[in-house]
Amino acid sequence: MTNPMQDDAEVAYVQEVTALATDLIATDDPYQVGLDIHGVSAHASMEAEPAGFMWLIWGALTDWIELKPDESAQAAAEMVRAAREWLALDLADREAVGGYLDYWVHDVCGYARRAGSGGRGPR
């Protein structure tokens, strides 16, 4: 059985992240909006299923700029790509969202997959 409070929290989180992703692709400073997505995700990670994974993604992307300033243009371009791909998702399709999260967490950001996960990450 699904917890309606969790569903409401997840819907609110997804709406907030979607609005921030829209802002990110329109700004000249994706880093600042990336920090906002990271922060929102940290606060929602206990109530909204995708938030913990988004926290990992946006933490890695913002850290990239902080730790490798000579690669900031490349990191910013990846932030824009992540936001565009999020906006292109059918957010009601859990498998599509899971595929996005899996790709960004593991293939782009480089976090290890758990043993026995079958190559697919979050759902």
GROMACS .gro file of N, CA and C in nm:
model
  369
    1MET      N    1   0.084  -0.119   0.000
    1MET     CA    2   0.000   0.000   0.000
    1MET      C    3   0.089   0.125   0.000
    2THR      N    4   0.049   0.223  -0.070
    2THR     CA    5   0.126   0.346  -0.081
    2THR      C    6   0.085   0.444   0.027
    3ASN      N    7   0.180   0.512   0.082
    3ASN     CA    8   0.155   0.613   0.183
    3ASN      C    9   0.118   0.744   0.115
    4PRO      N   10  -0.006   0.794   0.131
    4PRO     CA   11  -0.046   0.918   0.063
    4PRO      C   12   0.038   1.038   0.102
    5MET      N   13   0.088   1.043   0.226
    5MET     CA   14   0.173   1.154   0.267
    5MET      C   15   0.304   1.152   0.188
    6GLN      N   16   0.357   1.032   0.168
    6GLN     CA   17   0.480   1.021   0.089
    6GLN      C   18   0.452   1.062  -0.055
    7ASP      N   19   0.337   1.023  -0.109
    7ASP     CA   20   0.304   1.061  -0.245
    7ASP      C   21   0.292   1.212  -0.258
    8ASP      N   22   0.227   1.276  -0.161
    8ASP     CA   23   0.214   1.422  -0.164
    8ASP      C   24   0.351   1.488  -0.155
    9ALA      N   25   0.436   1.435  -0.069
    9ALA     CA   26   0.571   1.491  -0.054
    9ALA      C   27   0.650   1.471  -0.183
   10GLU      N   28   0.635   1.355  -0.245
   10GLU     CA   29   0.707   1.329  -0.369
   10GLU      C   30   0.658   1.419  -0.481
   11VAL      N   31   0.528   1.439  -0.491
   11VAL     CA   32   0.472   1.528  -0.594
   11VAL      C   33   0.524   1.670  -0.574
   12ALA      N   34   0.523   1.717  -0.451
   12ALA     CA   35   0.572   1.853  -0.421
   12ALA      C   36   0.720   1.864  -0.454
   13TYR      N   37   0.797   1.762  -0.419
   13TYR     CA   38   0.941   1.764  -0.448
   13TYR      C   39   0.965   1.768  -0.599
   14VAL      N   40   0.900   1.680  -0.671
   14VAL     CA   41   0.919   1.673  -0.817
   14VAL      C   42   0.879   1.806  -0.881
   15GLN      N   43   0.772   1.867  -0.835
   15GLN     CA   44   0.732   1.998  -0.889
   15GLN      C   45   0.839   2.103  -0.861
   16GLU      N   46   0.894   2.103  -0.742
   16GLU     CA   47   0.996   2.202  -0.707
   16GLU      C   48   1.123   2.182  -0.790
   17VAL      N   49   1.166   2.058  -0.802
   17VAL     CA   50   1.286   2.029  -0.881
   17VAL      C   51   1.263   2.063  -1.029
   18THR      N   52   1.145   2.035  -1.078
   18THR     CA   53   1.113   2.067  -1.218
   18THR      C   54   1.117   2.218  -1.241
   19ALA      N   55   1.065   2.294  -1.148
   19ALA     CA   56   1.071   2.440  -1.159
   19ALA      C   57   1.217   2.488  -1.156
   20LEU      N   58   1.297   2.429  -1.068
   20LEU     CA   59   1.438   2.467  -1.062
   20LEU      C   60   1.513   2.427  -1.189
   21ALA      N   61   1.482   2.311  -1.244
   21ALA     CA   62   1.545   2.267  -1.369
   21ALA      C   63   1.510   2.364  -1.482
   22THR      N   64   1.388   2.411  -1.483
   22THR     CA   65   1.347   2.511  -1.582
   22THR      C   66   1.428   2.639  -1.564
   23ASP      N   67   1.444   2.682  -1.439
   23ASP     CA   68   1.527   2.799  -1.410
   23ASP      C   69   1.672   2.778  -1.453
   24LEU      N   70   1.723   2.657  -1.429
   24LEU     CA   71   1.863   2.629  -1.457
   24LEU      C   72   1.895   2.644  -1.605
   25ILE      N   73   1.808   2.594  -1.691
   25ILE     CA   74   1.840   2.601  -1.834
   25ILE      C   75   1.826   2.743  -1.889
   26ALA      N   76   1.764   2.832  -1.811
   26ALA     CA   77   1.745   2.970  -1.856
   26ALA      C   78   1.845   3.068  -1.795
   27THR      N   79   1.929   3.020  -1.705
   27THR     CA   80   2.019   3.111  -1.634
   27THR      C   81   2.159   3.109  -1.693
   28ASP      N   82   2.232   3.214  -1.663
   28ASP     CA   83   2.373   3.220  -1.702
   28ASP      C   84   2.462   3.154  -1.596
   29ASP      N   85   2.406   3.123  -1.478
   29ASP     CA   86   2.482   3.063  -1.369
   29ASP      C   87   2.416   2.933  -1.322
   30PRO      N   88   2.434   2.823  -1.397
   30PRO     CA   89   2.371   2.698  -1.356
   30PRO      C   90   2.421   2.646  -1.222
   31TYR      N   91   2.541   2.685  -1.182
   31TYR     CA   92   2.596   2.640  -1.055
   31TYR      C   93   2.504   2.678  -0.939
   32GLN      N   94   2.461   2.803  -0.933
   32GLN     CA   95   2.377   2.847  -0.822
   32GLN      C   96   2.245   2.770  -0.817
   33VAL      N   97   2.183   2.749  -0.931
   33VAL     CA   98   2.057   2.674  -0.933
   33VAL      C   99   2.085   2.527  -0.901
   34GLY      N  100   2.199   2.475  -0.946
   34GLY     CA  101   2.238   2.340  -0.910
   34GLY      C  102   2.250   2.323  -0.759
   35LEU      N  103   2.307   2.424  -0.693
   35LEU     CA  104   2.313   2.422  -0.546
   35LEU      C  105   2.172   2.419  -0.486
   36ASP      N  106   2.081   2.494  -0.547
   36ASP     CA  107   1.942   2.495  -0.498
   36ASP      C  108   1.878   2.357  -0.512
   37ILE      N  109   1.900   2.291  -0.626
   37ILE     CA  110   1.846   2.155  -0.645
   37ILE      C  111   1.906   2.060  -0.542
   38HIS      N  112   2.036   2.072  -0.521
   38HIS     CA  113   2.104   1.988  -0.422
   38HIS      C  114   2.044   2.010  -0.283
   39GLY      N  115   2.023   2.135  -0.245
   39GLY     CA  116   1.967   2.165  -0.113
   39GLY      C  117   1.825   2.116  -0.095
   40VAL      N  118   1.742   2.139  -0.196
   40VAL     CA  119   1.602   2.092  -0.191
   40VAL      C  120   1.600   1.940  -0.180
   41SER      N  121   1.689   1.876  -0.252
   41SER     CA  122   1.695   1.729  -0.250
   41SER      C  123   1.738   1.677  -0.114
   42ALA      N  124   1.833   1.745  -0.050
   42ALA     CA  125   1.877   1.704   0.083
   42ALA      C  126   1.761   1.710   0.182
   43HIS      N  127   1.684   1.816   0.176
   43HIS     CA  128   1.572   1.833   0.269
   43HIS      C  129   1.459   1.733   0.244
   44ALA      N  130   1.442   1.691   0.119
   44ALA     CA  131   1.331   1.602   0.084
   44ALA      C  132   1.370   1.455   0.082
   45SER      N  133   1.495   1.424   0.108
   45SER     CA  134   1.543   1.288   0.087
   45SER      C  135   1.473   1.181   0.171
   46MET      N  136   1.417   1.219   0.283
   46MET     CA  137   1.346   1.121   0.366
   46MET      C  138   1.200   1.104   0.326
   47GLU      N  139   1.145   1.199   0.250
   47GLU     CA  140   1.004   1.192   0.215
   47GLU      C  141   0.977   1.160   0.069
   48ALA      N  142   1.071   1.187  -0.017
   48ALA     CA  143   1.047   1.172  -0.161
   48ALA      C  144   1.150   1.077  -0.220
   49GLU      N  145   1.103   0.971  -0.279
   49GLU     CA  146   1.192   0.865  -0.328
   49GLU      C  147   1.307   0.915  -0.416
   50PRO      N  148   1.284   0.998  -0.515
   50PRO     CA  149   1.399   1.033  -0.600
   50PRO      C  150   1.496   1.133  -0.538
   51ALA      N  151   1.460   1.195  -0.428
   51ALA     CA  152   1.540   1.305  -0.374
   51ALA      C  153   1.681   1.264  -0.333
   52GLY      N  154   1.697   1.148  -0.273
   52GLY     CA  155   1.830   1.104  -0.233
   52GLY      C  156   1.923   1.086  -0.352
   53PHE      N  157   1.868   1.033  -0.460
   53PHE     CA  158   1.947   1.014  -0.581
   53PHE      C  159   1.979   1.147  -0.647
   54MET      N  160   1.883   1.237  -0.646
   54MET     CA  161   1.906   1.371  -0.701
   54MET      C  162   2.010   1.445  -0.617
   55TRP      N  163   2.008   1.424  -0.487
   55TRP     CA  164   2.109   1.484  -0.399
   55TRP      C  165   2.248   1.439  -0.441
   56LEU      N  166   2.264   1.310  -0.471
   56LEU     CA  167   2.393   1.258  -0.517
   56LEU      C  168   2.434   1.323  -0.649
   57ILE      N  169   2.341   1.328  -0.743
   57ILE     CA  170   2.370   1.382  -0.877
   57ILE      C  171   2.414   1.528  -0.866
   58TRP      N  172   2.332   1.609  -0.802
   58TRP     CA  173   2.360   1.753  -0.799
   58TRP      C  174   2.474   1.786  -0.705
   59GLY      N  175   2.500   1.702  -0.607
   59GLY     CA  176   2.619   1.719  -0.525
   59GLY      C  177   2.745   1.696  -0.608
   60ALA      N  178   2.743   1.592  -0.689
   60ALA     CA  179   2.859   1.563  -0.774
   60ALA      C  180   2.881   1.673  -0.877
   61LEU      N  181   2.772   1.721  -0.937
   61LEU     CA  182   2.786   1.824  -1.040
   61LEU      C  183   2.834   1.957  -0.982
   62THR      N  184   2.783   1.995  -0.867
   62THR     CA  185   2.829   2.121  -0.807
   62THR      C  186   2.970   2.106  -0.750
   63ASP      N  187   3.001   1.990  -0.694
   63ASP     CA  188   3.138   1.965  -0.647
   63ASP      C  189   3.238   1.974  -0.762
   64TRP      N  190   3.198   1.928  -0.878
   64TRP     CA  191   3.286   1.932  -0.995
   64TRP      C  192   3.334   2.075  -1.020
   65ILE      N  193   3.242   2.169  -1.013
   65ILE     CA  194   3.279   2.310  -1.034
   65ILE      C  195   3.368   2.359  -0.921
   66GLU      N  196   3.333   2.321  -0.798
   66GLU     CA  197   3.411   2.368  -0.683
   66GLU      C  198   3.552   2.309  -0.680
   67LEU      N  199   3.564   2.183  -0.714
   67LEU     CA  200   3.691   2.113  -0.700
   67LEU      C  201   3.780   2.120  -0.824
   68LYS      N  202   3.720   2.146  -0.938
   68LYS     CA  203   3.796   2.154  -1.063
   68LYS      C  204   3.752   2.278  -1.141
   69PRO      N  205   3.785   2.397  -1.091
   69PRO     CA  206   3.738   2.520  -1.155
   69PRO      C  207   3.782   2.533  -1.300
   70ASP      N  208   3.891   2.468  -1.337
   70ASP     CA  209   3.935   2.472  -1.477
   70ASP      C  210   3.841   2.394  -1.569
   71GLU      N  211   3.754   2.311  -1.511
   71GLU     CA  212   3.656   2.234  -1.588
   71GLU      C  213   3.514   2.287  -1.568
   72SER      N  214   3.502   2.409  -1.517
   72SER     CA  215   3.369   2.461  -1.482
   72SER      C  216   3.276   2.472  -1.603
   73ALA      N  217   3.329   2.505  -1.720
   73ALA     CA  218   3.242   2.515  -1.838
   73ALA      C  219   3.184   2.379  -1.873
   74GLN      N  220   3.266   2.275  -1.864
   74GLN     CA  221   3.218   2.139  -1.893
   74GLN      C  222   3.116   2.096  -1.788
   75ALA      N  223   3.145   2.124  -1.661
   75ALA     CA  224   3.052   2.089  -1.553
   75ALA      C  225   2.919   2.162  -1.569
   76ALA      N  226   2.925   2.289  -1.603
   76ALA     CA  227   2.802   2.367  -1.623
   76ALA      C  228   2.721   2.310  -1.739
   77ALA      N  229   2.789   2.269  -1.845
   77ALA     CA  230   2.720   2.209  -1.959
   77ALA      C  231   2.650   2.078  -1.919
   78GLU      N  232   2.714   2.001  -1.832
   78GLU     CA  233   2.651   1.878  -1.783
   78GLU      C  234   2.531   1.908  -1.695
   79MET      N  235   2.538   2.016  -1.617
   79MET     CA  236   2.423   2.057  -1.537
   79MET      C  237   2.305   2.090  -1.627
   80VAL      N  238   2.332   2.163  -1.733
   80VAL     CA  239   2.225   2.198  -1.827
   80VAL      C  240   2.170   2.071  -1.892
   81ARG      N  241   2.258   1.979  -1.929
   81ARG     CA  242   2.212   1.854  -1.990
   81ARG      C  243   2.126   1.774  -1.892
   82ALA      N  244   2.168   1.767  -1.765
   82ALA     CA  245   2.090   1.695  -1.664
   82ALA      C  246   1.952   1.758  -1.647
   83ALA      N  247   1.947   1.890  -1.644
   83ALA     CA  248   1.819   1.960  -1.629
   83ALA      C  249   1.730   1.937  -1.751
   84ARG      N  250   1.787   1.947  -1.870
   84ARG     CA  251   1.707   1.924  -1.992
   84ARG      C  252   1.652   1.782  -1.997
   85GLU      N  253   1.736   1.685  -1.960
   85GLU     CA  254   1.690   1.547  -1.961
   85GLU      C  255   1.581   1.524  -1.857
   86TRP      N  256   1.592   1.588  -1.741
   86TRP     CA  257   1.486   1.579  -1.639
   86TRP      C  258   1.356   1.636  -1.695
   87LEU      N  259   1.365   1.750  -1.759
   87LEU     CA  260   1.245   1.815  -1.813
   87LEU      C  261   1.182   1.735  -1.927
   88ALA      N  262   1.261   1.655  -1.995
   88ALA     CA  263   1.209   1.574  -2.105
   88ALA      C  264   1.142   1.445  -2.058
   89LEU      N  265   1.160   1.409  -1.931
   89LEU     CA  266   1.103   1.286  -1.877
   89LEU      C  267   0.953   1.295  -1.863
   90ASP      N  268   0.887   1.180  -1.875
   90ASP     CA  269   0.749   1.165  -1.831
   90ASP      C  270   0.761   1.131  -1.682
   91LEU      N  271   0.743   1.229  -1.597
   91LEU     CA  272   0.768   1.212  -1.454
   91LEU      C  273   0.670   1.118  -1.386
   92ALA      N  274   0.561   1.083  -1.454
   92ALA     CA  275   0.467   0.985  -1.401
   92ALA      C  276   0.513   0.843  -1.430
   93ASP      N  277   0.612   0.828  -1.516
   93ASP     CA  278   0.666   0.697  -1.554
   93ASP      C  279   0.784   0.664  -1.463
   94ARG      N  280   0.758   0.584  -1.360
   94ARG     CA  281   0.862   0.552  -1.262
   94ARG      C  282   0.982   0.483  -1.326
   95GLU      N  283   0.958   0.403  -1.428
   95GLU     CA  284   1.070   0.336  -1.495
   95GLU      C  285   1.158   0.438  -1.567
   96ALA      N  286   1.099   0.536  -1.631
   96ALA     CA  287   1.177   0.641  -1.699
   96ALA      C  288   1.256   0.722  -1.598
   97VAL      N  289   1.194   0.758  -1.487
   97VAL     CA  290   1.265   0.833  -1.382
   97VAL      C  291   1.378   0.747  -1.325
   98GLY      N  292   1.350   0.620  -1.303
   98GLY     CA  293   1.453   0.529  -1.252
   98GLY      C  294   1.571   0.517  -1.348
   99GLY      N  295   1.542   0.512  -1.478
   99GLY     CA  296   1.649   0.507  -1.577
   99GLY      C  297   1.733   0.633  -1.576
  100TYR      N  298   1.668   0.748  -1.565
  100TYR     CA  299   1.739   0.876  -1.555
  100TYR      C  300   1.830   0.876  -1.433
  101LEU      N  301   1.775   0.840  -1.318
  101LEU     CA  302   1.852   0.841  -1.194
  101LEU      C  303   1.969   0.743  -1.203
  102ASP      N  304   1.945   0.624  -1.255
  102ASP     CA  305   2.050   0.524  -1.270
  102ASP      C  306   2.163   0.577  -1.359
  103TYR      N  307   2.128   0.632  -1.471
  103TYR     CA  308   2.228   0.684  -1.565
  103TYR      C  309   2.311   0.793  -1.500
  104TRP      N  310   2.246   0.892  -1.441
  104TRP     CA  311   2.318   1.006  -1.386
  104TRP      C  312   2.399   0.968  -1.262
  105VAL      N  313   2.343   0.888  -1.173
  105VAL     CA  314   2.414   0.850  -1.051
  105VAL      C  315   2.536   0.764  -1.084
  106HIS      N  316   2.517   0.665  -1.169
  106HIS     CA  317   2.623   0.567  -1.191
  106HIS      C  318   2.710   0.597  -1.313
  107ASP      N  319   2.647   0.623  -1.427
  107ASP     CA  320   2.724   0.639  -1.551
  107ASP      C  321   2.790   0.775  -1.564
  108VAL      N  322   2.725   0.879  -1.516
  108VAL     CA  323   2.783   1.013  -1.527
  108VAL      C  324   2.861   1.049  -1.401
  109CYS      N  325   2.799   1.035  -1.286
  109CYS     CA  326   2.864   1.079  -1.161
  109CYS      C  327   2.960   0.976  -1.105
  110GLY      N  328   2.951   0.852  -1.149
  110GLY     CA  329   3.049   0.751  -1.114
  110GLY      C  330   3.030   0.678  -0.983
  111TYR      N  331   2.913   0.690  -0.920
  111TYR     CA  332   2.888   0.613  -0.799
  111TYR      C  333   2.875   0.465  -0.835
  112ALA      N  334   2.931   0.379  -0.751
  112ALA     CA  335   2.927   0.235  -0.776
  112ALA      C  336   2.786   0.181  -0.762
  113ARG      N  337   2.755   0.083  -0.845
  113ARG     CA  338   2.628   0.012  -0.833
  113ARG      C  339   2.642  -0.091  -0.722
  114ARG      N  340   2.533  -0.120  -0.655
  114ARG     CA  341   2.533  -0.225  -0.553
  114ARG      C  342   2.545  -0.359  -0.620
  115ALA      N  343   2.612  -0.450  -0.554
  115ALA     CA  344   2.623  -0.586  -0.604
  115ALA      C  345   2.483  -0.647  -0.611
  116GLY      N  346   2.454  -0.715  -0.721
  116GLY     CA  347   2.325  -0.780  -0.737
  116GLY      C  348   2.214  -0.688  -0.782
  117SER      N  349   2.246  -0.564  -0.822
  117SER     CA  350   2.141  -0.472  -0.865
  117SER      C  351   2.099  -0.497  -1.009
  118GLY      N  352   2.170  -0.586  -1.078
  118GLY     CA  353   2.134  -0.617  -1.215
  118GLY      C  354   2.163  -0.503  -1.310
  119GLY      N  355   2.248  -0.410  -1.269
  119GLY     CA  356   2.284  -0.300  -1.357
  119GLY      C  357   2.184  -0.187  -1.359
  120ARG      N  358   2.074  -0.202  -1.289
  120ARG     CA  359   1.975  -0.096  -1.284
  120ARG      C  360   1.971  -0.042  -1.144
  121GLY      N  361   1.968   0.086  -1.135
  121GLY     CA  362   1.971   0.151  -1.005
  121GLY      C  363   1.833   0.181  -0.953
  122PRO      N  364   1.814   0.302  -0.907
  122PRO     CA  365   1.691   0.344  -0.841
  122PRO      C  366   1.569   0.328  -0.928
  123ARG      N  367   1.460   0.299  -0.865
  123ARG     CA  368   1.330   0.288  -0.935
  123ARG      C  369   1.231   0.371  -0.864
   0.00000   0.00000   0.00000
